[in-house]
Short mmCIF file of C-alpha atoms in Angstrom, two decimals:
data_model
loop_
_atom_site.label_atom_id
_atom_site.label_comp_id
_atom_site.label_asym_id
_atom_site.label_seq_id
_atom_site.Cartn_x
_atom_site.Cartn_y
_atom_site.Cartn_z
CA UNK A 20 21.33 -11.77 -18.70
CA UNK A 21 20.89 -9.22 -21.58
CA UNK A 22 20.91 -5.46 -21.74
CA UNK A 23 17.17 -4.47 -20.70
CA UNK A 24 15.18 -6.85 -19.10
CA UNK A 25 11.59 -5.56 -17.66
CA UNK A 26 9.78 -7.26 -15.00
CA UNK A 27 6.51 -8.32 -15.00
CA UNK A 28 6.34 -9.96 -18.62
CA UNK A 29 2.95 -9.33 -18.01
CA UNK A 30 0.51 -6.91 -15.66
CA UNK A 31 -3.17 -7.13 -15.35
CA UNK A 32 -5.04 -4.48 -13.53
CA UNK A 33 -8.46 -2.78 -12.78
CA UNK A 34 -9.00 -0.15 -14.87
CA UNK A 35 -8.34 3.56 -12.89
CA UNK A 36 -5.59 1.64 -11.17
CA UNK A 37 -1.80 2.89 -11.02
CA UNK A 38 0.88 0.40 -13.27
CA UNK A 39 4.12 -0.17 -12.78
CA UNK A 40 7.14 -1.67 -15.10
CA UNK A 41 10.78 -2.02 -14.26
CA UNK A 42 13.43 -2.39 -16.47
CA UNK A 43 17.22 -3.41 -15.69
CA UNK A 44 20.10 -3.37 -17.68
CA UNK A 45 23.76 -3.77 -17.63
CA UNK A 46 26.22 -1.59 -19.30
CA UNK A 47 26.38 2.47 -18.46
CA UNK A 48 24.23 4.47 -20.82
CA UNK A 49 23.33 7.70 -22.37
CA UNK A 50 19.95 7.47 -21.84
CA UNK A 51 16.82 5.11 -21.25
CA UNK A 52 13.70 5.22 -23.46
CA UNK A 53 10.26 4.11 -23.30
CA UNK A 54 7.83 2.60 -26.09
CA UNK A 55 4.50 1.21 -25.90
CA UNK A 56 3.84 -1.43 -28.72
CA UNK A 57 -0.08 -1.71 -29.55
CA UNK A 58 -0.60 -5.36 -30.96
CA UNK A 59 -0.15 -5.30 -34.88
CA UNK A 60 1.58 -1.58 -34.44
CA UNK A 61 4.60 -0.40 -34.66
CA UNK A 62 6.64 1.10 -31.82
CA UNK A 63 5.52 4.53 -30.34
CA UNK A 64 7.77 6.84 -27.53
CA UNK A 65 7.07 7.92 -24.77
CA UNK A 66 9.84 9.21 -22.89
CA UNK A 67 13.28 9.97 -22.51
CA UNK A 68 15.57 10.33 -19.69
CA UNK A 69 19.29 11.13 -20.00
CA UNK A 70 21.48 9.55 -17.40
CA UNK A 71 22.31 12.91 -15.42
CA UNK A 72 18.25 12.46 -14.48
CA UNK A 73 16.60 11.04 -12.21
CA UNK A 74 12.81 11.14 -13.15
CA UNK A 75 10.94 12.44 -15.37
CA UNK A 76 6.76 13.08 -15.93
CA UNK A 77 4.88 13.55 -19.08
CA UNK A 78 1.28 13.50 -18.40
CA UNK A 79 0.10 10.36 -16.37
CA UNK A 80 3.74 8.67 -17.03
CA UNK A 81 6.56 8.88 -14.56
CA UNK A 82 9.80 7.29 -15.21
CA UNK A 83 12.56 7.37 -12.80
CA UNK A 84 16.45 6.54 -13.28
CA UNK A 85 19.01 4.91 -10.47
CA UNK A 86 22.02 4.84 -12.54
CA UNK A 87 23.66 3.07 -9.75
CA UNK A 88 21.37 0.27 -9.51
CA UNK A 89 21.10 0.25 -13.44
CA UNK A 90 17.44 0.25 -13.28
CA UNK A 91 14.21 2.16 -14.47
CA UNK A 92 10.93 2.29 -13.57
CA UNK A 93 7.84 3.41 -15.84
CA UNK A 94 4.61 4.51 -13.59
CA UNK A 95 1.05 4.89 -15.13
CA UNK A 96 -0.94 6.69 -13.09
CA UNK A 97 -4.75 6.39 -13.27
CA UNK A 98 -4.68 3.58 -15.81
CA UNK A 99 -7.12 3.14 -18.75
CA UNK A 100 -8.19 0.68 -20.87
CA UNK A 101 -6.45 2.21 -24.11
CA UNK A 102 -3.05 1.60 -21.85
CA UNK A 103 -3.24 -2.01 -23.31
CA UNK A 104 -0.04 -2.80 -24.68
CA UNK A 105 2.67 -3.86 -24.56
CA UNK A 106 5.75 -1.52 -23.03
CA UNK A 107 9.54 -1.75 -23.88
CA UNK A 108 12.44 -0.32 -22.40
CA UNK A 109 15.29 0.57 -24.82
CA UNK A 110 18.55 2.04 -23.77
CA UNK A 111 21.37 3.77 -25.67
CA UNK A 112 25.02 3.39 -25.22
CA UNK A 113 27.48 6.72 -25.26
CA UNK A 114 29.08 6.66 -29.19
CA UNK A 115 26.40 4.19 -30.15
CA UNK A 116 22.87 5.18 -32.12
CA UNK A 117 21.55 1.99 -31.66
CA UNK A 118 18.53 1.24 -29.46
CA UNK A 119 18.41 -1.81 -27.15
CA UNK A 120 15.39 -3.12 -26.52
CA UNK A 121 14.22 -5.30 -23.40
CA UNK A 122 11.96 -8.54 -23.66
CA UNK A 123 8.68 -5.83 -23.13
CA UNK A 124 5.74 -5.82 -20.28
CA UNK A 125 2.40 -7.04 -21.19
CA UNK A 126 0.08 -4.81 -19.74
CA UNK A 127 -3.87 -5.73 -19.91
CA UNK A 128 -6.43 -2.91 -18.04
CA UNK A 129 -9.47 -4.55 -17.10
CA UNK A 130 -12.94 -1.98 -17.90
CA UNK B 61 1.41 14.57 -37.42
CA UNK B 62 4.09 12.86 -39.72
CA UNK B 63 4.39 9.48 -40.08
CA UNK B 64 6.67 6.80 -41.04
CA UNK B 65 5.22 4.54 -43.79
CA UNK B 66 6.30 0.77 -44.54
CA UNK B 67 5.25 -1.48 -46.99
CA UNK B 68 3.46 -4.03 -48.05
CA UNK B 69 2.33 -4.58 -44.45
CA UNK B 70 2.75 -8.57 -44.87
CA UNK B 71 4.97 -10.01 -47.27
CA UNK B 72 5.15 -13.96 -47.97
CA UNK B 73 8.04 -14.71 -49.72
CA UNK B 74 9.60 -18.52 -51.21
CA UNK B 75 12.42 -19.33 -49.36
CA UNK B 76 15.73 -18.02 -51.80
CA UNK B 77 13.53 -15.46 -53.27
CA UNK B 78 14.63 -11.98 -52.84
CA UNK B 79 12.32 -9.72 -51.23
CA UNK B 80 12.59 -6.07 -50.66
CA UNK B 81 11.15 -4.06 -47.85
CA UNK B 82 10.34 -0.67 -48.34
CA UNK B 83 9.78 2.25 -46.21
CA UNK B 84 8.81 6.00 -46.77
CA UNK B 85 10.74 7.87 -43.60
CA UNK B 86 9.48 11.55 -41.88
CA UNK B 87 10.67 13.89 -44.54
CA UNK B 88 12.86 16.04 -42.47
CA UNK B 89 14.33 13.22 -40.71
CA UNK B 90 18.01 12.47 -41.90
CA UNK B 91 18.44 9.25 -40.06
CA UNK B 92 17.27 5.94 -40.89
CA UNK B 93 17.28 2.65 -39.11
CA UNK B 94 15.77 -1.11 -39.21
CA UNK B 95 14.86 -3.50 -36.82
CA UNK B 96 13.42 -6.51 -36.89
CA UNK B 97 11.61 -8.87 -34.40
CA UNK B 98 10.78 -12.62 -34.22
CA UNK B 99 8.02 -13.80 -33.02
CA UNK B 100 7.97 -13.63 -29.12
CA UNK B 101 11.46 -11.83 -28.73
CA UNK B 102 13.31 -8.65 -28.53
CA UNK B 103 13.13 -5.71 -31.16
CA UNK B 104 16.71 -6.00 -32.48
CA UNK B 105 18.70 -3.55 -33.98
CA UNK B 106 20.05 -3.92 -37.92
CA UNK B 107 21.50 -1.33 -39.84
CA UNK B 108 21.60 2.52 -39.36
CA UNK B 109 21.97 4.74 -42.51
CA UNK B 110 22.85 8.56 -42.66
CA UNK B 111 24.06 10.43 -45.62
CA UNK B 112 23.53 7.47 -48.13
CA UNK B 113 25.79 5.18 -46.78
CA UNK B 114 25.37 2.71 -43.66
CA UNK B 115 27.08 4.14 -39.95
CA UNK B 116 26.11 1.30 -37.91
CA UNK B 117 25.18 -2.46 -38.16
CA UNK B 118 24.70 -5.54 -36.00
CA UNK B 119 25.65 -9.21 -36.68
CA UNK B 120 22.49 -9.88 -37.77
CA UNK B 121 23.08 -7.60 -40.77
CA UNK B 122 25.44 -9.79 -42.71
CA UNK B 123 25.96 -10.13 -46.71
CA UNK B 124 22.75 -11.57 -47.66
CA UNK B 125 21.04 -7.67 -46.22
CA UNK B 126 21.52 -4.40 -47.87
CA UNK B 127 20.08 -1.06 -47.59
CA UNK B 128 19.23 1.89 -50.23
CA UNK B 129 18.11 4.94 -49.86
CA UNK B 130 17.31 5.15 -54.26
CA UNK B 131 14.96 8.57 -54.73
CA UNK B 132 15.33 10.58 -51.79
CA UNK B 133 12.04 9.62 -50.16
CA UNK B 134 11.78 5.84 -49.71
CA UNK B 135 14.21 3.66 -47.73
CA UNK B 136 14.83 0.02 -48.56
CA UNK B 137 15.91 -3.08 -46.91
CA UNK B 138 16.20 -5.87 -49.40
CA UNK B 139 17.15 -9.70 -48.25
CA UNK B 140 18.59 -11.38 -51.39
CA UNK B 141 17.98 -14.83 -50.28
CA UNK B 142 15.75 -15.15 -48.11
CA UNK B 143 16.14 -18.14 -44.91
CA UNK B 144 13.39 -19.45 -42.92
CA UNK B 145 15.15 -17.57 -40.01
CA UNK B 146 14.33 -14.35 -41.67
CA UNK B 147 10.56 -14.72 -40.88
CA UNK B 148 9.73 -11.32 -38.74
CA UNK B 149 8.21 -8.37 -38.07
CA UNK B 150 11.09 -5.49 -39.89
CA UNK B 151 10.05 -1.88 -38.71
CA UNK B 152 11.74 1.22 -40.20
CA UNK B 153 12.44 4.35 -37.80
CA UNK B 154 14.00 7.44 -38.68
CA UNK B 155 15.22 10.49 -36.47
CA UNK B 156 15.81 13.82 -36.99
CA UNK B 157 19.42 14.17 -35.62
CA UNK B 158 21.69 11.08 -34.48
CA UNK B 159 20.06 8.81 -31.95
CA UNK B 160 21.46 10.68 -29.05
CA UNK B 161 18.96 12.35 -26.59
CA UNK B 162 16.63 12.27 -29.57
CA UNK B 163 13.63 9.65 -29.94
CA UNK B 164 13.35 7.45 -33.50
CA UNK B 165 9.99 7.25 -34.96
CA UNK B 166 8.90 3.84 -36.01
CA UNK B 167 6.77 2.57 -38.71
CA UNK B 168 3.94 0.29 -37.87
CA UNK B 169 6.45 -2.80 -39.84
CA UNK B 170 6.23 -5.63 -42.22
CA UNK B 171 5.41 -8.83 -41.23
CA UNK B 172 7.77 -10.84 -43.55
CA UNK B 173 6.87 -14.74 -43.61
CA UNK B 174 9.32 -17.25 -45.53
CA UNK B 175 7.66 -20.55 -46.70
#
Protein backbone atom coordinates (compact mmCIF):
# COMPACT_ATOMS: atom_id res chain seq x y z
CA UNK A 1 0.00 0.00 0.00
CA UNK A 2 1.04 3.72 -0.35
CA UNK A 3 2.72 6.17 1.95
CA UNK A 4 -0.30 7.54 4.20
CA UNK A 5 -3.29 5.74 4.29
CA UNK A 6 -6.07 6.97 7.01
CA UNK A 7 -8.71 4.81 8.26
CA UNK A 8 -12.10 5.42 8.34
CA UNK A 9 -12.59 6.90 4.69
CA UNK A 10 -15.40 8.20 6.32
CA UNK A 11 -16.76 9.08 10.16
CA UNK A 12 -20.17 10.16 11.08
CA UNK A 13 -20.87 11.31 14.55
CA UNK A 14 -23.25 13.20 16.98
CA UNK A 15 -22.35 16.47 17.28
CA UNK A 16 -20.34 17.20 20.95
CA UNK A 17 -18.92 13.77 20.34
CA UNK A 18 -15.01 12.98 20.38
CA UNK A 19 -13.47 11.90 16.52
CA UNK A 20 -10.88 9.95 15.76
CA UNK A 21 -8.60 9.41 12.41
CA UNK A 22 -5.60 7.20 11.95
CA UNK A 23 -3.17 7.44 9.49
CA UNK A 24 -0.31 4.80 8.53
CA UNK A 25 2.49 5.05 6.43
CA UNK A 26 5.57 3.35 5.37
CA UNK A 27 8.89 4.89 4.99
CA UNK A 28 10.73 6.80 8.18
CA UNK A 29 9.95 10.49 8.24
CA UNK A 30 10.73 13.90 9.40
CA UNK A 31 7.55 14.71 10.42
CA UNK A 32 3.66 14.05 10.05
CA UNK A 33 1.16 16.82 9.23
CA UNK A 34 -2.41 17.36 9.42
CA UNK A 35 -4.95 19.24 6.98
CA UNK A 36 -8.55 19.54 6.99
CA UNK A 37 -10.00 20.04 3.38
CA UNK A 38 -13.54 21.95 3.50
CA UNK A 39 -15.46 20.82 0.24
CA UNK A 40 -14.61 23.33 -2.68
CA UNK A 41 -11.48 24.69 -0.37
CA UNK A 42 -8.25 24.41 -0.46
CA UNK A 43 -6.07 22.64 2.11
CA UNK A 44 -5.71 24.22 5.65
CA UNK A 45 -2.99 22.89 8.67
CA UNK A 46 -3.43 21.98 11.54
CA UNK A 47 -0.59 20.44 13.10
CA UNK A 48 2.77 19.32 13.07
CA UNK A 49 4.68 16.75 14.84
CA UNK A 50 8.38 16.02 14.27
CA UNK A 51 9.36 12.42 14.64
CA UNK A 52 11.37 12.86 18.06
CA UNK A 53 7.45 13.52 19.39
CA UNK A 54 5.12 11.73 20.51
CA UNK A 55 1.88 13.91 20.77
CA UNK A 56 1.02 16.95 20.42
CA UNK A 57 -2.37 19.36 21.38
CA UNK A 58 -3.51 22.51 19.83
CA UNK A 59 -6.82 23.42 21.12
CA UNK A 60 -9.47 20.54 20.85
CA UNK A 61 -6.89 18.51 18.44
CA UNK A 62 -4.55 15.88 19.73
CA UNK A 63 -2.28 14.06 17.48
CA UNK A 64 -0.04 11.41 18.65
CA UNK A 65 3.12 9.70 16.87
CA UNK A 66 4.39 5.79 17.28
CA UNK A 67 7.26 5.97 15.03
CA UNK A 68 7.65 2.34 15.55
CA UNK A 69 4.36 1.31 14.45
CA UNK A 70 4.52 4.06 11.63
CA UNK A 71 1.24 5.38 12.59
CA UNK A 72 -0.68 8.64 13.69
CA UNK A 73 -3.65 9.39 15.19
CA UNK A 74 -5.67 12.82 14.97
CA UNK A 75 -8.30 13.24 18.07
CA UNK A 76 -11.15 15.91 18.01
CA UNK A 77 -12.36 16.43 21.12
CA UNK A 78 -15.86 17.84 21.68
CA UNK A 79 -16.77 17.77 18.00
CA UNK A 80 -18.83 20.43 16.13
CA UNK A 81 -20.64 20.74 13.24
CA UNK A 82 -18.07 23.20 11.47
CA UNK A 83 -15.54 19.97 11.94
CA UNK A 84 -17.14 18.77 8.59
CA UNK A 85 -14.49 17.96 6.35
CA UNK A 86 -12.55 16.16 5.12
CA UNK A 87 -8.94 15.40 7.03
CA UNK A 88 -5.57 14.36 5.39
CA UNK A 89 -2.51 13.13 6.73
CA UNK A 90 0.68 14.22 4.87
CA UNK A 91 4.12 13.16 5.84
CA UNK A 92 7.59 14.43 4.91
CA UNK A 93 10.63 12.47 4.16
CA UNK A 94 14.30 13.63 5.70
CA UNK A 95 16.12 15.62 2.43
CA UNK A 96 12.75 15.77 0.75
CA UNK A 97 10.23 19.09 0.77
CA UNK A 98 7.61 17.29 -0.64
CA UNK A 99 4.36 16.51 1.17
CA UNK A 100 2.66 13.08 0.92
CA UNK A 101 -0.68 13.01 1.24
CA UNK A 102 -3.00 9.99 2.38
CA UNK A 103 -6.42 9.02 0.62
CA UNK A 104 -8.21 11.63 3.51
CA UNK A 105 -11.13 10.86 6.28
CA UNK A 106 -14.55 12.00 5.59
CA UNK A 107 -15.79 13.32 8.63
CA UNK A 108 -19.70 14.40 8.82
CA UNK A 109 -20.94 15.89 12.59
CA UNK A 110 -24.47 15.41 12.93
CA UNK A 111 -26.36 18.90 14.80
CA UNK B 1 -4.22 36.89 7.90
CA UNK B 2 -2.34 36.34 4.50
CA UNK B 3 -3.52 34.34 1.99
CA UNK B 4 -2.56 32.43 -0.96
CA UNK B 5 -4.56 33.43 -4.08
CA UNK B 6 -5.18 31.16 -7.30
CA UNK B 7 -6.84 31.81 -10.30
CA UNK B 8 -9.44 31.62 -12.30
CA UNK B 9 -11.07 29.29 -9.77
CA UNK B 10 -12.41 26.91 -12.74
CA UNK B 11 -10.81 26.77 -15.93
CA UNK B 12 -12.31 24.69 -19.03
CA UNK B 13 -9.87 24.28 -21.45
CA UNK B 14 -10.00 22.30 -25.36
CA UNK B 15 -8.04 19.45 -25.18
CA UNK B 16 -4.25 20.63 -26.87
CA UNK B 17 -4.93 24.08 -25.80
CA UNK B 18 -2.46 25.55 -23.49
CA UNK B 19 -3.71 26.77 -20.33
CA UNK B 20 -1.92 28.56 -17.63
CA UNK B 21 -2.62 28.49 -13.95
CA UNK B 22 -1.79 31.26 -11.94
CA UNK B 23 -1.24 31.87 -8.37
CA UNK B 24 -0.40 34.96 -6.14
CA UNK B 25 1.81 33.24 -3.07
CA UNK B 26 2.11 34.88 0.84
CA UNK B 27 4.49 37.69 0.13
CA UNK B 28 7.16 36.77 2.53
CA UNK B 29 7.06 33.25 1.66
CA UNK B 30 10.13 32.15 -0.55
CA UNK B 31 8.91 28.73 -1.37
CA UNK B 32 6.50 27.67 -3.85
CA UNK B 33 4.87 24.40 -4.67
CA UNK B 34 1.88 22.70 -6.81
CA UNK B 35 -0.23 19.94 -6.40
CA UNK B 36 -2.83 18.66 -8.05
CA UNK B 37 -5.74 16.21 -7.34
CA UNK B 38 -8.15 14.05 -9.43
CA UNK B 39 -11.26 13.58 -8.68
CA UNK B 40 -11.63 11.07 -5.71
CA UNK B 41 -7.77 10.57 -5.08
CA UNK B 42 -4.75 11.71 -3.31
CA UNK B 43 -3.34 15.40 -3.29
CA UNK B 44 -0.14 14.72 -5.27
CA UNK B 45 2.87 16.50 -5.25
CA UNK B 46 4.34 18.41 -8.67
CA UNK B 47 6.97 20.76 -8.74
CA UNK B 48 8.70 22.81 -5.93
CA UNK B 49 10.34 26.18 -6.89
CA UNK B 50 12.81 28.34 -4.73
CA UNK B 51 15.03 31.04 -5.97
CA UNK B 52 13.53 31.09 -9.59
CA UNK B 53 14.39 27.87 -10.60
CA UNK B 54 12.60 24.37 -9.81
CA UNK B 55 14.36 22.10 -6.58
CA UNK B 56 12.03 19.32 -6.70
CA UNK B 57 9.58 17.49 -9.09
CA UNK B 58 7.57 14.28 -9.39
CA UNK B 59 6.87 12.08 -12.47
CA UNK B 60 3.88 13.62 -12.96
CA UNK B 61 5.72 16.84 -13.82
CA UNK B 62 7.07 15.87 -17.19
CA UNK B 63 7.81 18.16 -20.45
CA UNK B 64 4.41 19.14 -21.32
CA UNK B 65 4.45 21.28 -17.37
CA UNK B 66 6.49 24.26 -16.58
CA UNK B 67 6.64 26.72 -13.89
CA UNK B 68 7.46 30.68 -13.72
CA UNK B 69 7.76 32.78 -11.23
CA UNK B 70 7.60 36.20 -14.11
CA UNK B 71 7.05 39.57 -11.71
CA UNK B 72 7.96 38.69 -8.36
CA UNK B 73 4.43 38.27 -7.03
CA UNK B 74 2.49 35.70 -9.08
CA UNK B 75 3.49 32.05 -9.60
CA UNK B 76 2.53 30.10 -12.69
CA UNK B 77 1.96 26.61 -13.73
CA UNK B 78 1.26 26.44 -17.41
CA UNK B 79 0.29 22.89 -19.26
CA UNK B 80 1.18 23.40 -22.96
CA UNK B 81 -1.00 20.73 -24.24
CA UNK B 82 -3.36 19.93 -22.35
CA UNK B 83 -4.66 15.74 -22.03
CA UNK B 84 -7.90 14.65 -20.78
CA UNK B 85 -5.82 13.17 -17.85
CA UNK B 86 -4.95 16.63 -16.80
CA UNK B 87 -8.56 17.33 -15.59
CA UNK B 88 -8.03 18.33 -11.64
CA UNK B 89 -8.17 20.32 -8.91
CA UNK B 90 -4.14 22.23 -9.05
CA UNK B 91 -3.61 24.10 -5.63
CA UNK B 92 -0.58 26.40 -5.10
CA UNK B 93 1.16 26.46 -1.50
CA UNK B 94 4.01 28.39 -0.52
CA UNK B 95 6.20 28.32 2.78
CA UNK B 96 8.25 30.53 4.41
CA UNK B 97 11.47 28.43 4.80
CA UNK B 98 12.03 24.84 3.12
CA UNK B 99 9.31 22.34 3.88
CA UNK B 100 11.07 21.01 6.88
CA UNK B 101 9.32 21.36 10.33
CA UNK B 102 7.52 24.23 8.63
CA UNK B 103 3.73 24.01 7.37
CA UNK B 104 2.88 25.14 3.42
CA UNK B 105 -0.04 27.31 3.00
CA UNK B 106 -2.40 26.31 0.29
CA UNK B 107 -4.58 28.16 -2.01
CA UNK B 108 -8.19 27.26 -2.20
CA UNK B 109 -7.10 25.69 -6.20
CA UNK B 110 -8.29 25.61 -9.71
CA UNK B 111 -10.53 23.26 -10.87
CA UNK B 112 -9.07 22.65 -14.39
CA UNK B 113 -11.58 20.59 -16.74
CA UNK B 114 -10.29 19.37 -20.33
CA UNK B 115 -13.10 18.74 -22.92
Amino acid sequence: SQQGEEDPQALSIQEGENATMNCSYKTSINNLQWYRQNSGRGLVHLILIRSNEREKHSGRLRVTLDTSKKSSSLLITASRAADTASYFCATVVFGNEKLTFGTGTRLTIIP
Amino acid sequence: EPEVTQTPSHQVTQMGQEVILRCVPISNHLYFYWYRQILGQKVEFLVSFYNNEISEKSEIFDDQFSVERPDGSNFTLKIRSTKLEDSAMYFCASSTTRLTNQPQHFGDGTRLSIL
